[in-house]
Coordinates of C-alpha atoms in Angstrom, one line a residue:
X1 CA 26.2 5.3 16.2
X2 CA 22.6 5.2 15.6
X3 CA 22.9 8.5 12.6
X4 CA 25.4 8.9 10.5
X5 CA 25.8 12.6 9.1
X6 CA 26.6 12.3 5.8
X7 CA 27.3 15.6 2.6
X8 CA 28.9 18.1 5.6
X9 CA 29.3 21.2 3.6
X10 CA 29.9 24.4 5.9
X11 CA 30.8 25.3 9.0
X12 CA 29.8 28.9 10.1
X13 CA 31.5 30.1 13.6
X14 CA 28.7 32.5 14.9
X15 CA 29.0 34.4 18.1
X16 CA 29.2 32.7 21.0
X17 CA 25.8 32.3 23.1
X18 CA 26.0 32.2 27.1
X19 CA 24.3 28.8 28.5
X20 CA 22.2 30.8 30.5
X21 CA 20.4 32.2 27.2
X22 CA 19.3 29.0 26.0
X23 CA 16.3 26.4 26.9
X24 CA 15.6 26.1 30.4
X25 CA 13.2 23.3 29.7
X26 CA 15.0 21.2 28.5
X27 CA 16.9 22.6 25.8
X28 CA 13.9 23.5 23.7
X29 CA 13.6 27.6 23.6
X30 CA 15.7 28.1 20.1
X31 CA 15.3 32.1 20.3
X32 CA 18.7 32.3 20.9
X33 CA 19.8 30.2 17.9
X34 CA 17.5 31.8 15.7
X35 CA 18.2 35.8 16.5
X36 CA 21.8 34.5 15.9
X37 CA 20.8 33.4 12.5
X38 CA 18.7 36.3 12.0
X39 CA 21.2 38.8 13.3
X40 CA 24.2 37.6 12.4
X41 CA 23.8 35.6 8.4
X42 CA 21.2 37.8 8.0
X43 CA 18.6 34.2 7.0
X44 CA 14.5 34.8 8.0
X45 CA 13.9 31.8 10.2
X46 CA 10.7 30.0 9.2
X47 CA 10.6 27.0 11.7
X48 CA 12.7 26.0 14.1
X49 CA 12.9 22.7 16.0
X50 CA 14.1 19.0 17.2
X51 CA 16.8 17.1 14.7
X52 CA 16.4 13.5 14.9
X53 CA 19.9 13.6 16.0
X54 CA 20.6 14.7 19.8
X55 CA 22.6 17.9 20.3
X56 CA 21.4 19.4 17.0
X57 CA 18.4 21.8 15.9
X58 CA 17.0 21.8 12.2
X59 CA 16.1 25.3 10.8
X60 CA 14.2 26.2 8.1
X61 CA 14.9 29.3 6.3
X62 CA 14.6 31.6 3.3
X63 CA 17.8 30.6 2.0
X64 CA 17.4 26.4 2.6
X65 CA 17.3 23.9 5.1
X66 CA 20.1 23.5 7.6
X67 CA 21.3 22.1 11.3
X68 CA 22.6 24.1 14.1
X69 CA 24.8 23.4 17.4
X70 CA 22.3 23.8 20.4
X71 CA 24.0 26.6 21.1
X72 CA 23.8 28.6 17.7
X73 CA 27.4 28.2 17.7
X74 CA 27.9 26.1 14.7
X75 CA 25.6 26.0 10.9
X76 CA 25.8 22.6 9.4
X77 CA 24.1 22.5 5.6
X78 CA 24.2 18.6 4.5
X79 CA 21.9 15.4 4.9
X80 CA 21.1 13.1 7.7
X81 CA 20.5 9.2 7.0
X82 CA 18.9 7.0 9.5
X83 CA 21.6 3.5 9.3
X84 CA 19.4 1.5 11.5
X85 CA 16.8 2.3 9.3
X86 CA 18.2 1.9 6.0
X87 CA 19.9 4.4 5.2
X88 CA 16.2 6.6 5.1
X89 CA 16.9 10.4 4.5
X90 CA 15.4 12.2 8.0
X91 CA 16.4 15.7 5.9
X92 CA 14.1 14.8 2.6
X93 CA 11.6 13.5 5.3
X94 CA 11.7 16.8 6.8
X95 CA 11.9 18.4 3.8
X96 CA 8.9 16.8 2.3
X97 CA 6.7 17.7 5.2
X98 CA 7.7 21.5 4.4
X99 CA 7.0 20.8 1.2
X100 CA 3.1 19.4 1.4
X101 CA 2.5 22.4 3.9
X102 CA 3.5 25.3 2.0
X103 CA 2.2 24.4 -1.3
X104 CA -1.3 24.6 0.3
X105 CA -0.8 28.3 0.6
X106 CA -0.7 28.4 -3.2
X107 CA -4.1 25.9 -3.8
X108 CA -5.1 29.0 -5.3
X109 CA -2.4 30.8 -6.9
X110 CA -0.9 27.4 -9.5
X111 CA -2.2 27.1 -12.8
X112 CA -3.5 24.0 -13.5
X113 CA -4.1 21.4 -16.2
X114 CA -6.5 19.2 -14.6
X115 CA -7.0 15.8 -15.8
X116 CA -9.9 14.5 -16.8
X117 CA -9.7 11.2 -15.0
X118 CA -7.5 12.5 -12.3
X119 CA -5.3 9.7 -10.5
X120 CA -2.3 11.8 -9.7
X121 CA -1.7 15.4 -8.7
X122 CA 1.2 16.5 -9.1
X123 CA 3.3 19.8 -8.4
X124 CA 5.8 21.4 -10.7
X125 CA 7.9 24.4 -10.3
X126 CA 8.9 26.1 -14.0
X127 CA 10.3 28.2 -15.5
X128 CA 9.0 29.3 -18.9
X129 CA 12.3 29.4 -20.7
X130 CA 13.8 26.0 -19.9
X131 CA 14.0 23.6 -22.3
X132 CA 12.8 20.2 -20.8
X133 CA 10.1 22.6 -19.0
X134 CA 8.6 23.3 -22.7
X135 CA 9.2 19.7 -23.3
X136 CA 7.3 18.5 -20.1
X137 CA 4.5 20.6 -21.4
X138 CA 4.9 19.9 -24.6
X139 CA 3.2 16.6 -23.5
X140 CA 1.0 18.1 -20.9
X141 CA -1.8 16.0 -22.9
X142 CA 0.0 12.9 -22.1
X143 CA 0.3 13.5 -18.5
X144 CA -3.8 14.1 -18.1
X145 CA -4.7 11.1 -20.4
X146 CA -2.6 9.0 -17.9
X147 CA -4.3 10.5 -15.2
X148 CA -1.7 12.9 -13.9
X149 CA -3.2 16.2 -13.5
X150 CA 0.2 18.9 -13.5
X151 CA -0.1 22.6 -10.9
X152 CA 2.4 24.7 -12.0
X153 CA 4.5 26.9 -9.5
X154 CA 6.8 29.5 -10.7
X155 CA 10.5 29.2 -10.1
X156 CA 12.1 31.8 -12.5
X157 CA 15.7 30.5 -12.4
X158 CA 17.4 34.0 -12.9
X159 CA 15.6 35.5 -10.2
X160 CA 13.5 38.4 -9.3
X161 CA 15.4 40.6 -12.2
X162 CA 15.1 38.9 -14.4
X163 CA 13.1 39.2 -17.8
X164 CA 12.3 35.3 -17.3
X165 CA 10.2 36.4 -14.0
X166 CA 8.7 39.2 -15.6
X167 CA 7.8 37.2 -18.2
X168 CA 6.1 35.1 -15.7
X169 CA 4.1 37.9 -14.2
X170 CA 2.3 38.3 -17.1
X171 CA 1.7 34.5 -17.7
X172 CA -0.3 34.8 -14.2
X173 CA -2.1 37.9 -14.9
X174 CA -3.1 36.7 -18.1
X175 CA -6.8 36.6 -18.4
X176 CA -6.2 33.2 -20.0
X177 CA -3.6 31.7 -18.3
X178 CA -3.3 28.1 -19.8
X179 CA -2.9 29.8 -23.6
X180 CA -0.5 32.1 -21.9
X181 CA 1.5 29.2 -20.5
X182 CA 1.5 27.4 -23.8
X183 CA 2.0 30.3 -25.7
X184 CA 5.0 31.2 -23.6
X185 CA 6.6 27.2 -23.5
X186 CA 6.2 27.6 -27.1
X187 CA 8.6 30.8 -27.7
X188 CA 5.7 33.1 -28.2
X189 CA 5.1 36.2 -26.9
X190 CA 2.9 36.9 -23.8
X191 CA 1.1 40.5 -23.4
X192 CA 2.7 42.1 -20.5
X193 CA 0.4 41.9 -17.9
X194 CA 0.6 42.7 -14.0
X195 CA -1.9 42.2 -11.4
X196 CA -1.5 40.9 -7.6
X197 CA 0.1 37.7 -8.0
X198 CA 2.5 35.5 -6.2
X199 CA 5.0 34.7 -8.4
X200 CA 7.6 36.3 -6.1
X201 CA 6.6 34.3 -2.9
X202 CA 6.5 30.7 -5.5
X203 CA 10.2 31.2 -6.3
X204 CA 11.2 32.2 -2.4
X205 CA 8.8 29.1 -1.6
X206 CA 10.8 26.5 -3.7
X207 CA 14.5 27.6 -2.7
X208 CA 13.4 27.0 0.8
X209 CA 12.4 23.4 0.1
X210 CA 15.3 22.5 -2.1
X211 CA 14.6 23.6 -5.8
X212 CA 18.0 24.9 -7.6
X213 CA 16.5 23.9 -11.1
X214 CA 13.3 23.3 -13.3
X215 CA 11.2 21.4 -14.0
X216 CA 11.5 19.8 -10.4
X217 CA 8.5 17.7 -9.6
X218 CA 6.7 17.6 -6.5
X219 CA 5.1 14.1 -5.5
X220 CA 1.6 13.6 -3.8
X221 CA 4.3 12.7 -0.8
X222 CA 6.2 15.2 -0.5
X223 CA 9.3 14.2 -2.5
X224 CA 10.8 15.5 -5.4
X225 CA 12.1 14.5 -8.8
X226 CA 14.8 17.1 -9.9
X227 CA 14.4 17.2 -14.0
X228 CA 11.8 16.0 -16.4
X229 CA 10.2 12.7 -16.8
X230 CA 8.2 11.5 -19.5
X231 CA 4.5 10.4 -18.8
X232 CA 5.0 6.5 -18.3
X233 CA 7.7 7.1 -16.1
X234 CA 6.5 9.5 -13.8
X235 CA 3.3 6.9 -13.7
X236 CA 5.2 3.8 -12.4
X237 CA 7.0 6.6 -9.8
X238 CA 3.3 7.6 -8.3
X239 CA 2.2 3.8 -8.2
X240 CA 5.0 3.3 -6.6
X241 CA 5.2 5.6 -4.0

């Protein structure tokens, strides 16, 4: 067996879809799986296509990343590994492709501490009041004097309620948003501030893509480091990748 499906989490039993509804070239037209998804859970479909193995679609959604039954008939949520080739992760190769693709919607929208000698870019989704968040930029000098220039995304872990995200509003519309990230990671207080912003679409962004926690880390590939690393460390992981 050339895939080996490994973490199976949930079975959903949708309704059941006529053959007749489904590709006709080929078994490629997924409209049916994804109004059943739609309809039924109630998930926004965001791309639909091919698994790597036969007999199953991939779906990306608002709510995560999971595999269907070509007939819509079954949701799987877990991992695929390749066995032939090494055990390699076809869902965090997916995954990582989302990833690079939708960050580029928010080139303009992170807040960035460039580095001066810039080697490294990398991507992190935080959250203002987490602890090792503060700590990561705590050392946000560190990271640029090795080269490592840090984008933040926001990913306010109590959701859109929250004072956390509100908080984080204001960090954006700040008219000086680097003090107001610093003087937020440092307990301070922020001027409330609103303004257009996309805070909201950051946070729906990175539960998509895999993020349940912060600081997770984004690589120049794709990947992602769930949790803080110090400077040195996340160094050796970009030369490495």
């Amino acid at each position: 067996m050339k895939f080996w499906i490994k973490a199976f989490a949930l079975f959903v039993s949708l309704s059941t879809i006529a053959p007749s509804s489904l590709a006709e070239s080929e078994g490629k037209d997924y409209e049916a799986v994804k109004q059943n998804i739609e309809n039924i859970l109630r998930f926004e479909v965001l791309a639909i296509g091919d698994a790597p193995v036969p007999g199953l679609v991939q779906v990306s959604t608002n709510r995560g990343f999971f595999y269907t039954s070509v007939d819509g008939k079954f949701l799987i949520s877990g991992k695929i590994f390749n066995v032939e080739e090494g055990m390699r992760d076809e869902t965090e190769k997916s995954l990582a492709k989302l990833r690079l693709d939708g960050i580029t919607d928010f080139n303009q929208s992170v807040i960035e501490f460039k580095a001066p000698d810039e080697k490294f870019v990398v991507n992190v989704f935080t959250d203002i009041s987490c602890g090792y968040c503060r700590k990561l930029h705590r050392e946000i000098e560190e990271y640029n004097a090795n080269g490592i220039t840090v984008r933040y995304l926001a990913f306010p872990r109590g959701g859109l309620s929250s004072k956390s995200y509100k908080d984080m509003v204001s960090v954006w519309c700040a008219k000086d948003q680097h003090d107001a990230m610093t003087t937020a990671k440092s307990g301070g207080s922020v001027a409330e501030s609103s303004c257009a912003n996309s805070v909201a679409q950051q946070y729906a962004f990175g539960q998509q893509v895999g993020v349940t926690g912060t600081p997770n880390i984004i690589l120049p590939d794709g990947s992602m480091v769930p949790g803080y690393q110090p400077a040195h460390a996340l160094l050796n992981t970009l030369k490495n990748i």
